[in-house]
PDB file of C-alpha atoms in Angstrom:
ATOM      1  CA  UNK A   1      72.302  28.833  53.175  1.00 57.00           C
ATOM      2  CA  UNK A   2      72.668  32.291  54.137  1.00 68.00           C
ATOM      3  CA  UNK A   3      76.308  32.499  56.096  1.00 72.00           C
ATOM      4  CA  UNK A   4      76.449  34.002  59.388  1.00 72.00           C
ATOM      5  CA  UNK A   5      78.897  36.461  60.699  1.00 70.00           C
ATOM      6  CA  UNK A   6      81.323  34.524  63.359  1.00 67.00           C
ATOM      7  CA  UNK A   7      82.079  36.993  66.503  1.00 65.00           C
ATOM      8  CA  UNK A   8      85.182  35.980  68.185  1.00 63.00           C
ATOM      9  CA  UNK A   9      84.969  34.700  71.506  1.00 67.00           C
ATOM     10  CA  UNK A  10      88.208  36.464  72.955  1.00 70.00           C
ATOM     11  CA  UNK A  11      88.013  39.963  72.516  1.00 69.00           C
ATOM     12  CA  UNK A  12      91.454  41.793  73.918  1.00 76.00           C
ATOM     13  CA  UNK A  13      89.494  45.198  74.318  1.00 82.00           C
ATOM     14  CA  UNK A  14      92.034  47.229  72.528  1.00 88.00           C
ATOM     15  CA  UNK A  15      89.643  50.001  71.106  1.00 89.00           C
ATOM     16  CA  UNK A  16      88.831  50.450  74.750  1.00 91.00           C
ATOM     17  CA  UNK A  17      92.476  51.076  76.173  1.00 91.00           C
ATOM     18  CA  UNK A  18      93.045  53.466  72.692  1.00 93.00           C
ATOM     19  CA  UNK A  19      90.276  55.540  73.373  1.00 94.00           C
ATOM     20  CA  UNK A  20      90.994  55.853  77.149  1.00 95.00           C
ATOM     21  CA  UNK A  21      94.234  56.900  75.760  1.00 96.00           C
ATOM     22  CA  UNK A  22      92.908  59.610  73.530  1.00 97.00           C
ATOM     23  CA  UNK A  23      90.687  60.820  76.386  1.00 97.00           C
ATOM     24  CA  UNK A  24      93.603  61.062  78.383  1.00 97.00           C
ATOM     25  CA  UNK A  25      95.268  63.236  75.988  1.00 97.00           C
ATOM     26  CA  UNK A  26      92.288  65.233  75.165  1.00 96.00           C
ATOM     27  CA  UNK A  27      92.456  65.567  78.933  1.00 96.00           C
ATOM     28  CA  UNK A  28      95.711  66.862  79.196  1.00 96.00           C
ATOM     29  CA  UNK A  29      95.666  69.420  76.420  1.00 95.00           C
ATOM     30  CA  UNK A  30      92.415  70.872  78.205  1.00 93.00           C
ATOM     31  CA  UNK A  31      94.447  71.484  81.508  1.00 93.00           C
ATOM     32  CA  UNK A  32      96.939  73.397  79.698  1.00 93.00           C
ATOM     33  CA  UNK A  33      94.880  75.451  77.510  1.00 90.00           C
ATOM     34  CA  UNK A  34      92.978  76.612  80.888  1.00 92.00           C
ATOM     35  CA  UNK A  35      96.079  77.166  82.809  1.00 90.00           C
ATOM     36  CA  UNK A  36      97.671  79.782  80.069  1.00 91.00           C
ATOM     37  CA  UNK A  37      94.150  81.078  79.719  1.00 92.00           C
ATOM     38  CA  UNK A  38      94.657  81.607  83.794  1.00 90.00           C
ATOM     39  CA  UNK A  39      98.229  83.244  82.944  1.00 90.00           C
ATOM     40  CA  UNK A  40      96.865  85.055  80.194  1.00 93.00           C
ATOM     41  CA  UNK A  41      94.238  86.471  82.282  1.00 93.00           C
ATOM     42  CA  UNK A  42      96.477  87.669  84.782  1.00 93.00           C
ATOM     43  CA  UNK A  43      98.701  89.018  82.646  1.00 95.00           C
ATOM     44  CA  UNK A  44      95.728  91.464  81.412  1.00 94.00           C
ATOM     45  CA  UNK A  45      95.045  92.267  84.668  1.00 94.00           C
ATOM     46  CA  UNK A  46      98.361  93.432  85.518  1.00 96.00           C
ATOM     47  CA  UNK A  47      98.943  95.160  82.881  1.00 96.00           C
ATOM     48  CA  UNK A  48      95.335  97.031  83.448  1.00 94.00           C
ATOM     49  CA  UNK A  49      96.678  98.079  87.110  1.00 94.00           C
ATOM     50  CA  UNK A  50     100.215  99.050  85.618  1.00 95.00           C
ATOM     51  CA  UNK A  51      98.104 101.292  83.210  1.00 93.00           C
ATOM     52  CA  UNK A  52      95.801 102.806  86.278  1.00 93.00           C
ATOM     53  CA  UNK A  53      98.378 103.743  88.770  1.00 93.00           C
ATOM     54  CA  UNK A  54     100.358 105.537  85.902  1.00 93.00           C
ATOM     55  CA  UNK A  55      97.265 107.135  84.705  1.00 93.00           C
ATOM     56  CA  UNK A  56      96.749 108.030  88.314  1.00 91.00           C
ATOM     57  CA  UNK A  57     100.480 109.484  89.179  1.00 92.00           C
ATOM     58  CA  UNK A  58      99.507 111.696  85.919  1.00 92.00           C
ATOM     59  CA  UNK A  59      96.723 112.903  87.307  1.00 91.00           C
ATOM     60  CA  UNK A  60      98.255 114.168  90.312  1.00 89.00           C
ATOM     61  CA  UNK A  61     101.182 115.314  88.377  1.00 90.00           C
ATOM     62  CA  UNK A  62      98.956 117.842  86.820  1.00 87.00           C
ATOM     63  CA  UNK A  63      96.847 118.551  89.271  1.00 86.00           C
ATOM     64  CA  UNK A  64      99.947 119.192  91.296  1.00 84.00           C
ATOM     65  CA  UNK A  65     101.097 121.816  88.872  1.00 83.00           C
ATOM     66  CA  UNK A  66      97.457 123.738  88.337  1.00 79.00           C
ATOM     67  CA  UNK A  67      97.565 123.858  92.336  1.00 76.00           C
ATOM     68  CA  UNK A  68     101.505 125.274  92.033  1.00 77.00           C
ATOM     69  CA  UNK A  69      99.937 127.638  89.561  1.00 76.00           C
ATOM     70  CA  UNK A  70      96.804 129.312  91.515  1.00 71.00           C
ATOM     71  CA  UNK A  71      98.508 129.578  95.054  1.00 55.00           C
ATOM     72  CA  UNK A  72     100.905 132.398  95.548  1.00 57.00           C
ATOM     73  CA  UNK A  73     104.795 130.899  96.062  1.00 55.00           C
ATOM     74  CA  UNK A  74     106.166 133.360  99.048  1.00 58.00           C
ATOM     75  CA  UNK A  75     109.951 133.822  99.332  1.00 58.00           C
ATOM     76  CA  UNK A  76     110.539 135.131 103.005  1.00 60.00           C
ATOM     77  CA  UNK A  77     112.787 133.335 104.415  1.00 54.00           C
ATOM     78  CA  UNK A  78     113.264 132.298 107.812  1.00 55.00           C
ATOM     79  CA  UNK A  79     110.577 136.036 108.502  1.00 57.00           C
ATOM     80  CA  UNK A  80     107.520 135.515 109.963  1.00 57.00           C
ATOM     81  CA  UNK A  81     107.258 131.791 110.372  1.00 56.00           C
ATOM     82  CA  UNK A  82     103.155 131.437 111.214  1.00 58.00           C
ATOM     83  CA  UNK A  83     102.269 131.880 107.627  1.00 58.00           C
ATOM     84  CA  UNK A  84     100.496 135.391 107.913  1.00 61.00           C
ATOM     85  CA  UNK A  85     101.789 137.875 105.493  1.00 66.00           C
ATOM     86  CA  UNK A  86     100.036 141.312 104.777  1.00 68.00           C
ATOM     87  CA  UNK A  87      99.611 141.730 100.693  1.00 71.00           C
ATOM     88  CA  UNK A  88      98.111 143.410  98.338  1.00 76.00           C
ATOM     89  CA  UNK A  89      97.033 142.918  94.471  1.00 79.00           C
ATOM     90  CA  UNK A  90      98.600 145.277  92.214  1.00 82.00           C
ATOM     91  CA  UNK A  91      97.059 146.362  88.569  1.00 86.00           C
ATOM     92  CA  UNK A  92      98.662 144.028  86.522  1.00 85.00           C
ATOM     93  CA  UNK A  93      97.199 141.257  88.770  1.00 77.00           C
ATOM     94  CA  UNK A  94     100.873 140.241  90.833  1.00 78.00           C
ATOM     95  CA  UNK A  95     100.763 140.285  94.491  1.00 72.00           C
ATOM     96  CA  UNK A  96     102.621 142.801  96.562  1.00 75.00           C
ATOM     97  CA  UNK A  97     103.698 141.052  99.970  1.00 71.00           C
ATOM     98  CA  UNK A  98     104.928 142.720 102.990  1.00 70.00           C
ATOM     99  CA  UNK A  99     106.497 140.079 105.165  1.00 68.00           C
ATOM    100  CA  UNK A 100     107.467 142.042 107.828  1.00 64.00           C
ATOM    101  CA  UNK A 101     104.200 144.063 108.747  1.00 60.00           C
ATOM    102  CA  UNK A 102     101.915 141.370 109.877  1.00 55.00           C
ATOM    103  CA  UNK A 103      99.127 144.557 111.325  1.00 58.00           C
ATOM    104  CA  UNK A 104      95.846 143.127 109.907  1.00 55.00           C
ATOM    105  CA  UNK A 105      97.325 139.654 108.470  1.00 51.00           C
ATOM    106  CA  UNK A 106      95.503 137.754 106.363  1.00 54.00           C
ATOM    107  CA  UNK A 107      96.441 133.911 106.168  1.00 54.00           C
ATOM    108  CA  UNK A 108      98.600 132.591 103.035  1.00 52.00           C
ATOM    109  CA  UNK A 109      99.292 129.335 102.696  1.00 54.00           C
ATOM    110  CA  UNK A 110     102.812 128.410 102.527  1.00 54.00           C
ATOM    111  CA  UNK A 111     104.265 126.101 100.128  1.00 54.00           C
ATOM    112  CA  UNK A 112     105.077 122.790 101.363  1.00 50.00           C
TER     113      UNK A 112
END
């Protein structure tokens, strides 16, 4: 006689409850790996905007000084206030400017 296996009547379920367990868990580490993923995330993004606006103030920085370079600086102080100076480009390439005869004017700008 060939003996068959006896299943018990009363089963307490407790590989059910462990693995709900487990799933909670599993669950749980999930969340948190997303939210510092999130943080993470933002973190590169900041630092990407911290990198543009200094890469931007360095840009103007230098293109501050090339326009400080090409426009004439004029030193007259407190003469001839509208901005119109008469001048004149001497050989070695330096400007000559009369602020006090404004006949024929031609507009300067003045630095700001």
């Amino acid at each position: 006689m060939a003996s068959t296996p006896v299943l018990s009547k009363s089963q307490s379920g407790v590989v059910l409850i462990i693995s709900l367990i487990m799933l909670l868990l599993l669950t749980l580490v999930g969340l948190t790996g997303m939210q510092n993923i999130g943080l993470e995330e933002k973190m590169a993004g900041n630092m990407r905007d911290s990198n543009l606006a200094f890469q931007a103030a360095e840009s103007a920085l230098v293109a501050g000084e090339a326009a400080s370079l090409k426009k004439p600086v004029i030193a007259c102080p407190g003469v001839n206030p509208v901005g119109l100076y008469k001048y004149k480009v001497l050989p070695n390439g330096d400007l000559d400017i009369d602020c006090d005869d404004v006949s024929d004017p031609i507009q300067v700008p003045k630095p700001v």
